[in-house]
XYZ file of C-alpha atoms in Angstrom:
772
model
C -3.429 -20.839 -46.321
C -0.143 -19.235 -44.931
C 0.948 -21.516 -43.084
C -0.347 -24.152 -43.811
C 0.031 -27.518 -44.460
C 2.456 -28.170 -46.654
C 4.541 -25.413 -46.388
C 8.524 -25.161 -45.194
C 6.815 -22.990 -41.806
C 10.212 -21.655 -40.010
C 9.820 -23.218 -36.627
C 8.465 -20.829 -34.280
C 10.381 -23.074 -30.902
C 13.786 -21.595 -32.304
C 12.893 -18.200 -31.977
C 13.786 -19.643 -28.020
C 16.276 -21.690 -28.743
C 18.852 -19.424 -30.838
C 18.395 -16.084 -28.370
C 19.526 -18.255 -25.083
C 15.555 -18.088 -23.852
C 14.718 -21.923 -24.655
C 14.133 -23.916 -20.743
C 16.128 -27.556 -20.222
C 15.470 -29.216 -16.586
C 18.752 -28.002 -15.747
C 18.153 -24.135 -15.847
C 14.989 -24.529 -13.114
C 16.299 -23.803 -9.785
C 14.283 -23.904 -5.891
C 14.473 -22.543 -3.140
C 16.132 -24.578 -0.454
C 17.089 -26.548 -2.868
C 20.046 -29.701 -2.627
C 22.068 -31.176 -4.858
C 22.976 -34.953 -5.306
C 25.512 -36.580 -6.786
C 25.610 -40.841 -7.158
C 27.914 -43.465 -5.881
C 28.041 -45.729 -8.634
C 30.174 -49.335 -9.023
C 33.819 -49.644 -10.053
C 33.670 -52.900 -10.537
C 31.438 -54.910 -13.578
C 29.684 -56.852 -11.399
C 30.403 -57.954 -6.877
C 28.653 -58.804 -4.625
C 28.100 -55.994 -2.151
C 28.814 -56.663 1.541
C 28.370 -53.614 3.629
C 28.058 -49.858 2.339
C 29.439 -47.148 5.444
C 28.623 -43.710 5.142
C 29.018 -42.620 8.377
C 31.926 -40.042 7.420
C 30.475 -39.291 4.063
C 26.950 -38.158 6.439
C 29.566 -36.000 8.544
C 31.648 -33.910 5.781
C 30.287 -30.491 4.714
C 27.481 -29.660 3.720
C 26.064 -32.828 3.070
C 22.291 -33.589 4.331
C 22.321 -36.742 4.353
C 22.814 -40.054 2.370
C 20.430 -42.558 1.350
C 21.292 -46.410 0.571
C 19.304 -49.505 -0.669
C 17.502 -49.691 3.132
C 15.506 -45.996 2.540
C 14.213 -47.123 -0.688
C 13.500 -50.020 1.080
C 11.754 -47.764 3.898
C 9.953 -45.978 1.114
C 8.116 -49.109 0.134
C 9.667 -48.296 -3.701
C 9.819 -51.191 -5.869
C 12.154 -52.396 -8.096
C 12.375 -50.897 -12.213
C 9.855 -52.489 -14.396
C 10.122 -54.380 -17.323
C 7.442 -54.016 -19.540
C 8.024 -55.565 -22.865
C 8.209 -59.102 -22.296
C 8.859 -61.187 -24.833
C 7.661 -65.197 -23.943
C 10.385 -68.183 -25.151
C 10.304 -70.868 -27.804
C 9.269 -72.922 -24.727
C 6.334 -71.287 -24.182
C 8.304 -69.973 -20.910
C 8.143 -66.031 -20.070
C 10.897 -63.779 -19.825
C 14.120 -64.611 -17.081
C 13.803 -61.220 -15.039
C 16.517 -59.906 -13.647
C 14.931 -57.205 -10.519
C 16.501 -54.116 -10.442
C 16.951 -51.919 -7.549
C 16.598 -48.184 -7.377
C 19.638 -48.519 -6.102
C 21.548 -51.356 -5.704
C 21.295 -54.003 -2.324
C 24.207 -56.861 -2.611
C 24.411 -57.440 -5.668
C 26.374 -54.362 -9.020
C 25.826 -56.027 -12.101
C 27.288 -53.310 -14.511
C 30.249 -50.810 -13.765
C 28.302 -47.821 -13.250
C 24.870 -49.330 -11.313
C 23.612 -46.855 -8.824
C 24.808 -48.491 -4.893
C 24.082 -44.828 -2.675
C 23.103 -41.234 -3.242
C 24.414 -38.254 -0.941
C 22.696 -34.781 -0.670
C 24.448 -32.032 -0.353
C 23.984 -28.242 -0.030
C 26.356 -27.370 -3.653
C 26.962 -30.135 -6.577
C 30.897 -30.053 -5.661
C 30.045 -31.140 -1.862
C 27.748 -33.785 -2.432
C 30.495 -35.004 -5.407
C 33.382 -34.039 -2.692
C 31.357 -36.388 -0.159
C 30.829 -39.746 -2.962
C 34.454 -39.625 -1.837
C 34.327 -41.595 1.873
C 30.884 -43.300 1.227
C 32.715 -46.654 1.578
C 31.375 -49.917 -0.524
C 32.741 -53.420 0.740
C 32.731 -54.751 -2.798
C 33.414 -58.652 -3.503
C 34.271 -58.929 -7.170
C 32.857 -61.421 -8.864
C 33.007 -63.136 -12.157
C 32.223 -61.034 -15.598
C 31.543 -61.314 -18.310
C 31.138 -58.130 -20.958
C 30.426 -58.940 -24.132
C 27.427 -59.964 -26.465
C 30.033 -63.444 -27.756
C 31.200 -64.113 -24.485
C 27.601 -63.736 -22.652
C 26.292 -67.668 -23.599
C 29.823 -69.475 -21.608
C 30.061 -66.618 -19.508
C 29.733 -66.766 -15.273
C 25.854 -66.965 -14.812
C 24.485 -62.998 -13.680
C 20.553 -63.835 -12.128
C 19.838 -66.890 -10.910
C 17.508 -68.903 -12.770
C 18.771 -67.688 -16.221
C 21.391 -70.607 -16.957
C 24.209 -69.363 -19.787
C 22.628 -66.173 -19.394
C 19.778 -67.177 -21.415
C 17.381 -63.748 -20.524
C 15.102 -65.269 -23.523
C 14.287 -68.030 -26.420
C 11.908 -65.689 -29.303
C 10.673 -67.574 -32.062
C 8.583 -66.103 -35.137
C 7.145 -66.933 -38.430
C 6.730 -70.491 -40.596
C 9.447 -72.710 -39.629
C 8.652 -75.942 -41.046
C 7.655 -73.627 -44.163
C 11.066 -72.180 -44.704
C 12.824 -75.120 -44.025
C 10.954 -77.339 -47.477
C 11.815 -73.481 -48.823
C 15.755 -73.211 -48.673
C 14.860 -77.248 -49.581
C 14.251 -76.186 -53.027
C 16.304 -73.663 -53.509
C 18.190 -72.989 -56.456
C 20.621 -70.340 -54.478
C 21.176 -68.981 -51.296
C 22.745 -66.543 -49.165
C 23.793 -66.572 -45.841
C 25.401 -63.625 -44.505
C 26.077 -62.964 -40.675
C 26.523 -58.937 -39.331
C 27.083 -57.318 -35.915
C 25.452 -54.445 -35.112
C 28.052 -52.321 -33.123
C 26.588 -50.947 -29.928
C 26.125 -47.284 -29.668
C 25.555 -44.524 -27.101
C 22.620 -41.849 -27.677
C 24.619 -39.426 -26.622
C 21.779 -36.251 -26.511
C 23.337 -32.811 -25.852
C 21.840 -32.545 -22.352
C 22.131 -35.383 -20.190
C 19.760 -37.034 -18.169
C 18.539 -35.061 -15.581
C 15.614 -34.831 -12.810
C 14.012 -32.087 -9.857
C 12.206 -33.916 -7.977
C 10.663 -32.165 -4.760
C 7.735 -32.994 -1.996
C 4.684 -31.603 -0.080
C 4.075 -33.369 3.333
C 0.403 -30.780 3.195
C -1.394 -33.470 0.452
C 1.919 -36.268 0.107
C 1.923 -35.236 -2.884
C 5.235 -35.200 -5.311
C 6.376 -33.306 -8.634
C 9.317 -34.083 -10.700
C 10.515 -32.287 -13.752
C 12.747 -34.692 -15.798
C 14.357 -34.650 -19.640
C 12.524 -36.921 -21.447
C 9.835 -38.594 -24.013
C 6.508 -37.927 -22.598
C 5.938 -37.245 -19.108
C 2.913 -38.995 -18.895
C 5.204 -41.897 -19.130
C 6.723 -41.603 -16.813
C 3.859 -40.754 -14.822
C 2.757 -43.893 -15.304
C 5.710 -46.296 -14.424
C 7.262 -44.080 -11.188
C 4.014 -43.760 -9.747
C 1.915 -46.954 -10.424
C 5.192 -49.187 -10.695
C 8.410 -48.063 -8.952
C 6.867 -45.055 -5.911
C 3.655 -47.804 -5.121
C 1.190 -44.676 -4.788
C -1.716 -43.201 -6.728
C -1.061 -41.376 -9.554
C -2.804 -38.030 -8.931
C -0.086 -37.324 -5.965
C 2.411 -37.316 -8.602
C 2.692 -34.651 -10.839
C 5.645 -34.712 -14.429
C 6.899 -31.767 -15.447
C 9.079 -32.055 -19.053
C 10.261 -28.231 -20.747
C 12.342 -27.895 -23.336
C 14.494 -31.810 -23.960
C 17.718 -31.638 -25.584
C 17.956 -34.709 -27.775
C 16.147 -37.529 -26.517
C 16.906 -40.057 -29.620
C 15.091 -43.524 -27.640
C 17.119 -43.524 -24.393
C 14.864 -40.413 -22.875
C 11.481 -42.306 -23.054
C 12.757 -44.722 -20.490
C 12.290 -44.560 -17.037
C 16.019 -44.547 -15.162
C 16.311 -44.938 -10.851
C 17.585 -41.655 -10.660
C 14.078 -40.293 -11.737
C 13.203 -42.008 -8.660
C 15.924 -41.514 -6.045
C 15.261 -37.808 -6.750
C 11.438 -38.105 -5.200
C 12.304 -40.689 -1.906
C 15.320 -38.201 -1.562
C 13.035 -35.132 -1.875
C 10.487 -36.169 0.666
C 13.155 -37.880 3.337
C 14.674 -34.509 3.225
C 12.412 -32.509 3.300
C 14.349 -30.056 0.528
C 14.047 -29.927 -3.423
C 16.387 -32.712 -4.876
C 18.683 -32.161 -8.097
C 20.989 -34.281 -10.055
C 22.298 -33.793 -13.763
C 24.154 -35.912 -15.404
C 27.997 -35.945 -16.219
C 28.838 -36.791 -19.098
C 30.516 -39.799 -18.297
C 28.382 -40.654 -15.568
C 25.708 -40.594 -18.983
C 28.451 -42.907 -20.936
C 28.713 -45.615 -17.630
C 24.562 -45.426 -17.073
C 22.567 -44.094 -19.967
C 21.291 -47.055 -21.348
C 22.902 -48.465 -25.042
C 21.215 -49.270 -28.331
C 21.667 -52.125 -30.306
C 24.068 -54.787 -30.218
C 23.288 -57.854 -32.008
C 25.304 -60.178 -33.880
C 22.420 -61.648 -35.952
C 22.246 -64.129 -39.159
C 20.698 -63.538 -42.245
C 20.196 -66.214 -45.497
C 17.937 -66.037 -47.915
C 16.313 -69.189 -50.547
C 16.261 -67.811 -54.429
C 14.805 -69.427 -57.532
C 16.544 -69.313 -60.507
C 15.196 -65.992 -61.363
C 16.867 -64.444 -58.220
C 13.026 -64.147 -56.572
C 13.217 -64.160 -52.902
C 11.348 -67.931 -51.293
C 12.217 -67.771 -48.389
C 14.175 -65.559 -45.577
C 15.764 -67.373 -41.704
C 17.013 -64.877 -39.228
C 18.831 -65.719 -36.509
C 20.704 -63.869 -33.956
C 21.914 -63.117 -30.249
C 21.252 -59.885 -28.683
C 23.194 -58.282 -25.416
C 20.337 -56.947 -22.605
C 22.945 -56.105 -20.258
C 23.451 -56.540 -16.821
C 19.060 -56.043 -16.099
C 16.888 -55.934 -18.552
C 15.271 -51.928 -19.460
C 11.943 -51.184 -19.728
C 11.109 -52.439 -22.888
C 14.833 -54.311 -23.493
C 13.248 -57.320 -24.832
C 10.843 -56.110 -26.959
C 13.142 -54.340 -28.827
C 15.634 -57.048 -30.926
C 12.350 -59.014 -31.148
C 9.215 -57.734 -31.677
C 9.887 -53.732 -32.515
C 11.714 -55.251 -35.823
C 10.350 -58.316 -36.493
C 7.250 -57.247 -38.241
C 9.075 -55.964 -41.397
C 12.034 -58.261 -41.140
C 12.395 -59.006 -44.865
C 11.830 -55.346 -45.804
C 9.161 -54.250 -48.675
C 10.398 -56.857 -50.521
C 8.350 -60.147 -51.226
C 9.259 -62.556 -49.639
C 6.573 -65.722 -49.628
C 7.623 -67.068 -46.544
C 10.291 -66.493 -42.868
C 11.457 -67.108 -39.823
C 13.695 -65.290 -36.667
C 14.690 -66.942 -34.167
C 16.438 -64.731 -31.701
C 17.755 -64.794 -27.917
C 18.454 -62.735 -25.779
C 21.203 -62.323 -23.034
C 22.455 -60.941 -20.213
C 26.079 -59.642 -20.004
C 27.763 -57.407 -17.161
C 27.500 -54.235 -18.941
C 25.296 -51.206 -19.044
C 21.507 -51.975 -19.883
C 19.960 -51.864 -23.584
C 17.053 -50.741 -25.204
C 15.293 -48.241 -27.684
C 17.763 -46.487 -30.099
C 16.440 -44.543 -32.804
C 15.060 -46.758 -34.682
C 14.783 -49.148 -32.109
C 14.714 -53.008 -34.284
C 14.124 -51.040 -37.092
C 18.080 -50.293 -38.576
C 19.066 -53.867 -37.472
C 16.483 -55.216 -39.792
C 17.207 -53.192 -42.481
C 20.925 -53.441 -42.585
C 20.193 -57.063 -42.464
C 17.933 -57.949 -45.247
C 19.742 -55.153 -47.908
C 23.106 -56.720 -47.100
C 21.797 -59.888 -48.103
C 20.721 -58.479 -51.209
C 23.612 -57.542 -51.914
C 25.273 -61.078 -51.477
C 21.419 -62.445 -53.106
C 23.329 -60.437 -56.534
C 27.083 -61.601 -56.353
C 25.303 -64.678 -55.979
C 23.474 -65.177 -58.868
C 24.955 -62.845 -61.139
C 22.527 -60.184 -61.617
C 22.589 -56.250 -60.446
C 22.103 -55.344 -57.365
C 19.401 -53.498 -58.787
C 18.493 -55.728 -60.789
C 17.758 -57.963 -57.616
C 15.741 -55.606 -56.030
C 13.506 -55.013 -58.929
C 12.626 -58.805 -59.527
C 11.909 -58.433 -55.807
C 9.640 -55.269 -55.369
C 5.950 -55.239 -55.728
C 4.901 -52.825 -58.122
C 2.428 -50.909 -56.555
C -0.756 -52.679 -58.249
C 0.187 -55.129 -55.792
C -0.545 -52.896 -52.631
C -2.070 -53.506 -50.477
C 0.131 -56.224 -50.161
C 0.121 -58.692 -46.928
C 4.264 -59.365 -45.584
C 4.762 -62.745 -43.878
C 4.558 -61.876 -41.118
C 1.229 -60.753 -41.593
C 1.232 -56.868 -41.582
C -0.222 -55.005 -44.986
C 1.566 -52.574 -47.353
C -0.676 -50.370 -47.797
C 0.630 -47.518 -50.296
C 4.333 -46.914 -52.250
C 5.825 -46.975 -54.802
C 8.824 -48.877 -54.356
C 10.156 -49.518 -57.713
C 9.830 -46.544 -58.874
C 11.374 -44.799 -56.304
C 14.234 -47.223 -56.184
C 14.643 -46.056 -60.287
C 14.280 -42.090 -59.229
C 17.351 -42.960 -56.214
C 19.324 -44.543 -58.419
C 19.146 -41.859 -61.369
C 19.166 -38.681 -58.845
C 22.703 -40.692 -57.472
C 23.942 -40.849 -61.238
C 24.494 -44.387 -61.082
C 25.130 -43.545 -64.613
C 28.212 -41.843 -65.035
C 29.984 -43.647 -61.622
C 32.275 -45.815 -63.426
C 34.041 -42.205 -65.116
C 34.299 -40.482 -60.941
C 34.967 -44.210 -59.956
C 38.428 -44.006 -62.354
C 38.969 -40.018 -61.867
C 39.869 -41.817 -57.869
C 42.040 -44.511 -59.442
C 43.968 -42.121 -60.772
C 44.465 -39.946 -57.165
C 45.481 -43.760 -55.358
C 41.535 -43.931 -54.064
C 38.914 -46.592 -54.081
C 35.669 -45.801 -54.757
C 32.471 -47.497 -53.696
C 28.752 -46.765 -55.281
C 26.303 -48.328 -52.316
C 22.068 -48.511 -51.753
C 19.606 -50.212 -50.085
C 15.221 -49.802 -50.558
C 14.103 -49.500 -46.692
C 10.880 -49.747 -45.088
C 10.648 -48.696 -40.799
C 6.561 -48.897 -39.423
C 5.475 -46.734 -36.421
C 3.872 -46.479 -34.108
C 0.002 -46.979 -33.523
C -0.885 -48.291 -30.815
C -3.419 -46.962 -28.012
C -5.226 -43.648 -27.876
C -3.521 -40.391 -27.822
C -5.661 -37.037 -25.856
C -5.494 -33.966 -26.821
C -6.884 -30.528 -26.335
C -7.957 -27.305 -28.147
C -8.559 -23.980 -25.379
C -9.274 -20.717 -26.425
C -8.015 -18.085 -24.556
C -9.776 -14.442 -23.748
C -7.865 -12.623 -25.958
C -8.234 -15.253 -28.904
C -5.186 -16.895 -28.682
C -5.587 -20.924 -28.495
C -3.730 -23.539 -27.138
C -3.427 -27.306 -28.442
C -2.470 -29.873 -24.927
C -0.739 -33.103 -26.344
C 0.716 -35.609 -25.084
C 3.482 -36.192 -27.127
C 6.684 -34.638 -26.495
C 9.376 -32.342 -28.284
C 13.071 -33.993 -28.075
C 13.493 -30.619 -31.017
C 11.327 -32.438 -33.889
C 9.436 -29.421 -34.836
C 6.161 -30.083 -32.803
C 5.142 -26.667 -31.998
C 5.611 -25.276 -35.588
C 3.680 -28.817 -37.344
C 0.939 -28.829 -34.863
C -0.088 -25.719 -35.297
C -0.026 -25.620 -39.233
C -2.234 -28.596 -38.759
C -4.691 -26.516 -36.232
C -4.441 -23.042 -38.217
C -5.543 -25.124 -41.367
C -7.979 -27.320 -40.440
C -10.197 -24.128 -38.629
C -8.606 -21.249 -40.299
C -7.187 -19.637 -37.234
C -4.096 -17.384 -37.325
C -1.043 -19.562 -37.073
C 0.485 -16.817 -35.116
C -2.228 -17.066 -31.867
C -1.944 -20.841 -31.817
C 0.592 -21.865 -28.782
C 1.455 -25.995 -28.909
C 1.802 -26.809 -24.412
C 3.053 -30.472 -24.044
C 5.198 -31.812 -21.260
C 2.666 -31.450 -18.089
C 0.326 -34.212 -15.869
C -1.436 -32.139 -15.787
C -2.384 -31.089 -18.716
C -2.668 -34.033 -20.862
C -1.086 -37.900 -20.321
C -0.752 -38.689 -23.456
C 1.673 -41.830 -24.925
C 4.891 -40.079 -25.583
C 7.396 -39.263 -27.793
C 8.506 -43.292 -29.804
C 8.782 -44.840 -32.811
C 7.630 -42.223 -35.210
C 4.712 -42.385 -33.138
C 3.832 -38.505 -32.810
C 2.082 -37.045 -36.031
C -0.096 -40.556 -36.709
C -1.053 -40.260 -32.651
C -1.502 -36.496 -31.620
C -1.776 -35.387 -34.769
C -4.958 -37.664 -35.546
C -6.328 -36.301 -31.855
C -5.578 -33.023 -32.600
C -8.014 -33.429 -36.004
C -10.581 -35.797 -33.569
C -10.120 -32.034 -31.130
C -10.559 -29.948 -33.500
C -14.060 -32.043 -34.950
C -15.407 -31.581 -31.852
C -14.761 -27.107 -31.653
C -16.226 -27.323 -35.132
C -19.690 -29.492 -33.868
C -20.650 -26.682 -30.886
C -18.827 -23.952 -33.347
C -21.888 -25.004 -34.647
C -24.349 -25.361 -32.213
C -23.084 -21.795 -30.643
C -22.719 -19.915 -33.651
C -26.556 -21.084 -33.996
C -27.718 -19.020 -30.536
C -24.979 -15.592 -31.066
C -26.295 -15.490 -35.180
C -30.116 -16.047 -33.766
C -30.173 -19.227 -36.809
C -34.264 -20.501 -34.690
C -34.228 -23.542 -37.025
C -31.986 -23.602 -39.437
C -28.990 -25.086 -39.779
C -25.009 -23.443 -39.284
C -22.563 -24.075 -41.552
C -18.442 -24.364 -41.047
C -16.746 -23.467 -44.083
C -12.729 -21.883 -44.970
C -13.320 -18.884 -46.330
C -10.118 -16.536 -47.614
C -8.574 -18.431 -45.353
C -10.632 -17.863 -41.999
C -12.642 -20.382 -40.466
C -16.003 -19.107 -40.754
C -19.962 -20.521 -39.452
C -22.649 -19.041 -41.799
C -26.436 -19.779 -41.681
C -26.845 -21.852 -44.341
C -28.513 -19.210 -47.152
C -28.166 -15.968 -45.167
C -25.512 -14.100 -45.654
C -25.199 -14.124 -41.505
C -21.838 -15.597 -40.257
C -19.043 -14.784 -37.476
C -15.285 -16.291 -37.544
C -14.185 -18.877 -35.138
C -12.065 -16.773 -34.148
C -14.309 -14.118 -33.046
C -17.395 -16.855 -31.838
C -14.255 -17.924 -29.470
C -13.696 -14.383 -28.016
C -16.856 -13.857 -28.256
C -18.539 -17.356 -25.945
C -15.140 -16.471 -23.618
C -16.441 -13.019 -22.359
C -20.549 -14.042 -22.076
C -20.077 -17.880 -20.747
C -23.092 -18.321 -22.841
C -25.524 -21.040 -21.385
C -23.836 -24.672 -22.368
C -20.824 -23.006 -23.837
C -19.255 -21.787 -20.303
C -16.344 -23.484 -21.633
C -16.755 -21.946 -25.226
C -15.113 -24.028 -27.501
C -12.427 -25.614 -25.765
C -12.183 -29.597 -27.370
C -10.739 -32.556 -25.918
C -10.125 -35.702 -28.563
C -9.194 -39.170 -27.734
C -7.700 -40.425 -30.663
C -7.540 -43.684 -31.530
C -4.892 -45.437 -32.958
C -5.665 -47.327 -36.577
C -2.640 -49.195 -38.283
C 1.712 -48.564 -38.274
C 2.815 -46.779 -41.266
C 5.558 -47.416 -43.370
C 7.624 -44.534 -44.546
C 10.650 -46.118 -47.456
C 12.842 -44.606 -49.732
C 16.160 -45.331 -51.592
C 19.342 -44.175 -49.512
C 21.713 -44.474 -51.933
C 26.149 -43.608 -50.603
C 29.157 -42.689 -52.029
C 32.460 -43.649 -50.581
C 36.438 -42.785 -51.182
C 38.756 -45.256 -49.940
C 42.617 -44.728 -48.791
C 44.307 -47.885 -49.238
C 47.285 -46.599 -47.207
C 44.690 -45.337 -44.243
C 41.798 -47.290 -44.031
C 40.069 -43.784 -44.334
C 36.695 -43.651 -45.417
C 35.326 -40.264 -46.919
C 32.142 -40.240 -48.026
C 31.869 -37.892 -50.552
C 28.340 -38.453 -51.706
C 24.662 -38.967 -51.012
C 21.433 -38.958 -51.556
C 17.810 -40.364 -50.574
C 14.221 -40.249 -51.917
C 11.305 -41.425 -49.524
C 7.736 -41.805 -49.424
C 6.230 -40.068 -46.410
C 3.231 -40.006 -46.831
C 1.588 -36.702 -46.915
C 4.743 -34.000 -45.702
C 2.938 -31.722 -42.752
C 6.047 -29.247 -43.635
C 9.425 -30.278 -45.868
C 11.520 -28.160 -44.450
C 11.309 -29.937 -40.795
C 11.059 -33.318 -42.528
C 14.413 -32.201 -44.504
C 15.739 -31.907 -40.988
C 14.685 -35.638 -39.690
C 16.162 -37.188 -42.536
C 19.705 -35.080 -42.288
C 19.847 -35.431 -38.554
C 19.203 -39.514 -38.759
C 21.227 -40.297 -41.538
C 23.783 -38.656 -39.411
C 23.809 -40.543 -37.078
C 23.446 -43.637 -38.985
C 25.931 -42.878 -40.610
C 28.133 -42.161 -37.051
C 26.932 -45.565 -36.311
C 28.123 -47.476 -39.838
C 31.697 -45.314 -39.433
C 32.712 -44.052 -36.559
C 30.668 -44.766 -32.590
C 31.390 -48.471 -30.878
C 31.145 -48.935 -27.086
C 33.579 -50.949 -25.748
C 33.191 -53.752 -23.168
C 36.144 -55.770 -21.615
C 34.891 -59.165 -22.213
C 36.599 -60.561 -18.584
C 35.756 -57.913 -16.586
C 32.738 -55.950 -17.450
C 35.037 -52.486 -17.234
C 34.090 -49.309 -20.313
C 36.816 -49.213 -22.082
C 35.177 -46.292 -23.888
C 33.466 -43.820 -21.292
C 34.361 -40.523 -22.607
C 34.563 -38.840 -26.363
C 38.226 -39.193 -26.572
C 37.521 -42.575 -26.909
C 33.750 -42.825 -27.957
C 34.359 -40.529 -31.732
C 31.296 -39.174 -32.843
C 30.955 -37.848 -36.260
C 31.153 -34.155 -36.601
C 30.314 -31.822 -39.117
C 33.841 -32.140 -41.229
C 32.842 -36.293 -41.398
C 29.875 -35.757 -42.963
C 28.461 -35.270 -46.267
C 26.029 -32.993 -48.193
C 23.095 -34.212 -48.201
C 20.550 -34.037 -51.540
C 17.075 -35.082 -49.539
C 14.062 -35.928 -52.058
C 10.631 -36.725 -50.971
C 7.530 -38.234 -52.895
C 4.140 -37.766 -50.944
C 2.500 -40.828 -51.436
C -0.458 -41.114 -49.493
C -0.706 -43.966 -46.876
C -4.796 -45.316 -46.209
C -4.250 -46.003 -42.196
C -4.859 -42.882 -40.732
C -7.245 -39.003 -41.377
C -3.840 -37.400 -42.126
C -2.215 -40.289 -44.785
C 1.277 -39.186 -43.536
C 3.824 -42.167 -42.745
C 6.021 -39.783 -40.290
C 9.871 -39.374 -41.048
C 11.672 -39.208 -37.437
C 14.114 -42.622 -37.816
C 13.492 -43.128 -41.304
C 17.196 -41.310 -41.724
C 19.113 -43.593 -39.313
C 16.722 -46.791 -41.159
C 17.854 -46.109 -44.751
C 21.227 -45.390 -43.638
C 23.199 -48.491 -42.345
C 22.733 -50.358 -45.940
C 23.815 -47.742 -47.884
C 26.917 -46.675 -46.471
C 28.478 -50.640 -45.887
C 27.312 -51.359 -49.436
C 29.311 -48.358 -50.476
C 33.042 -49.620 -48.057
C 31.886 -53.693 -49.361
C 31.597 -51.770 -53.183
C 34.998 -49.645 -52.618
C 37.504 -52.371 -50.818
C 35.447 -54.923 -53.403
C 34.918 -57.715 -51.266
C 31.234 -59.606 -49.671
C 31.154 -57.371 -46.576
C 32.494 -55.196 -44.043
C 31.495 -54.662 -40.407
C 30.230 -52.205 -38.748
C 31.975 -49.732 -37.783
C 34.026 -49.006 -39.962
C 37.361 -46.888 -38.761
C 40.416 -46.585 -40.263
C 42.160 -49.914 -38.353
C 39.171 -52.217 -39.499
C 39.466 -50.333 -43.169
C 43.106 -51.492 -43.957
C 43.100 -55.093 -42.652
C 40.449 -55.771 -44.741
C 42.387 -54.887 -47.222
C 45.715 -56.204 -46.444
C 43.676 -59.933 -45.521
C 43.121 -58.894 -49.761
C 46.409 -58.433 -50.544
C 47.570 -61.411 -49.135
C 44.898 -63.137 -49.577
C 45.705 -62.645 -53.209
């Protein structure tokens, strides 16, 4: 079928984007609107003795200035934690009550203290300079490594420990290590990064006094999630009193999936001043106040028998939570990734212990992959270490521990079932595609030019979100159009195209008659986009809705065709969904039937074929594959150039190969950015952010990136009706171990920590020379 599943259909939404017709939150404007600017703490840790706003209120154009007292007067609560974990001793996560505007203390530089509202943005920003905050600086601790011995940030969190989580078979792992022929141990650092989407965070709040209701226009990864958290957990209002609208979104990468103080602040301000209030972050504000990602130090250990087969895995780590706990913060370094600690390798016994610490830095939460890149990176670095210890090749040690297709489904050490895949074949295919056999010649050629060449690879597995339920609806218009109402939110993934392909094929309707509607809680309230869940969950919900369309259509077609007691069937005839009376020639297309019902309003079909669907998530899926990277290092400068990158991925059934390739390319680039360049740095003693602009924080550029040779395999999963496994985060998960393996190979060392900046590489080479 033209434009059906499996075809590389160009993104329909791109037409409006490339012609400047996209509509982002900051493009919206309202009558009598005002502008907000936040006064933010210049200290990493300080007590607030007083906030004097009188001069600011008298400044030109100022409408009002809000402080904590205004938040309290509204009755709003603190920012919520929605994913606490339990510590080893049975206690719950030590929390951090963060107010929308700071009450009497700030715990990281950039924390909002006051909110200036004015007629123009410039006036609000100028007046913010007149807000006098009497800060009493307190001792601070700005880094993860120093946090356990730093000054206490939150009462009740001794040594800044928020949680001490564990999972797995500790005694079984200890016994396996005691009897192991080989053991390896490696400490790895997950450098802190910032998502830095092209569109910064923003929000516009409006208030209607006639029914005491609110509307917020906000860039997000799902209007439904924002609505539930804002209404119930913060504003303490009924959900039906809040409408959340998200238009086009210029990138999210996990960071826009959370609640932030600025969101309730613009709503509270809109009610107080009786006018719309808008806010959009400057880039420096993004560095300061967006939730960051990663920031872990982890030690991994493997036990192996005499044949190089894994007998146990032990993981101990510490994770930075920042100045307060973001929405899902404790979940990310623990449960989000732990379920696939060990990758797809046979790991009979496993144990993990992760401690989360507060520090005087911005909160840390999910960033593309959210726990899975951390786990995959650690495991494949350990596999390289195991190869060095056992004398096996890096390929052979993996092959000895990868299950064959005949062993699937296989339950891992954490109780998860890997249902489908062909891991040994994809590993072999990945290495063949990267021409591993010809590497020695390429290495020799590089050496002639004075360069060091390295070849690295890894075999990753990802786990996608499939929890809970997801709604969708299919609506038919009077002119034959079809609207798909979805509760997930495209942040650039191409949902408008892929979802339309699904329904066009399922119902046999024209692809170009379909419009995807998302981002409005007046339509549907879904779980949003995150954890590569959109295709599994929204796709599943659209199939449920499509089945309901067909069920209704059979009944309605029976009336329109006057079938009497005869059965009416549905089939796709030459690409057209058709209802036909069994054994007769009388038939009507689905499109014609939908228009007829909208026009004639048959009894029992007042809403025509409009159908709702609710999909119950069944099980997570497991995208997997082999990523291979080749680098050249200049020993004089430490500069690393990626000269080749290839990957072979198993994403199950592919809906649109072009979109999948785009997702992989983007994910790989973000992974390479973290591996080579990106690093958020705080001063240990003061909590001052040292990388608060693109001058100091190195983002990957086109010139840094190689061509990416991407190939996919379709090995359908058996855990959802689509057979699709998801692809949105897999590129990042696979990239980290591949590039760092290549760099270590080039340098002739076991391991180098990220980011592999020229200075770090140069120092490794100098130390290696000195040691020789």
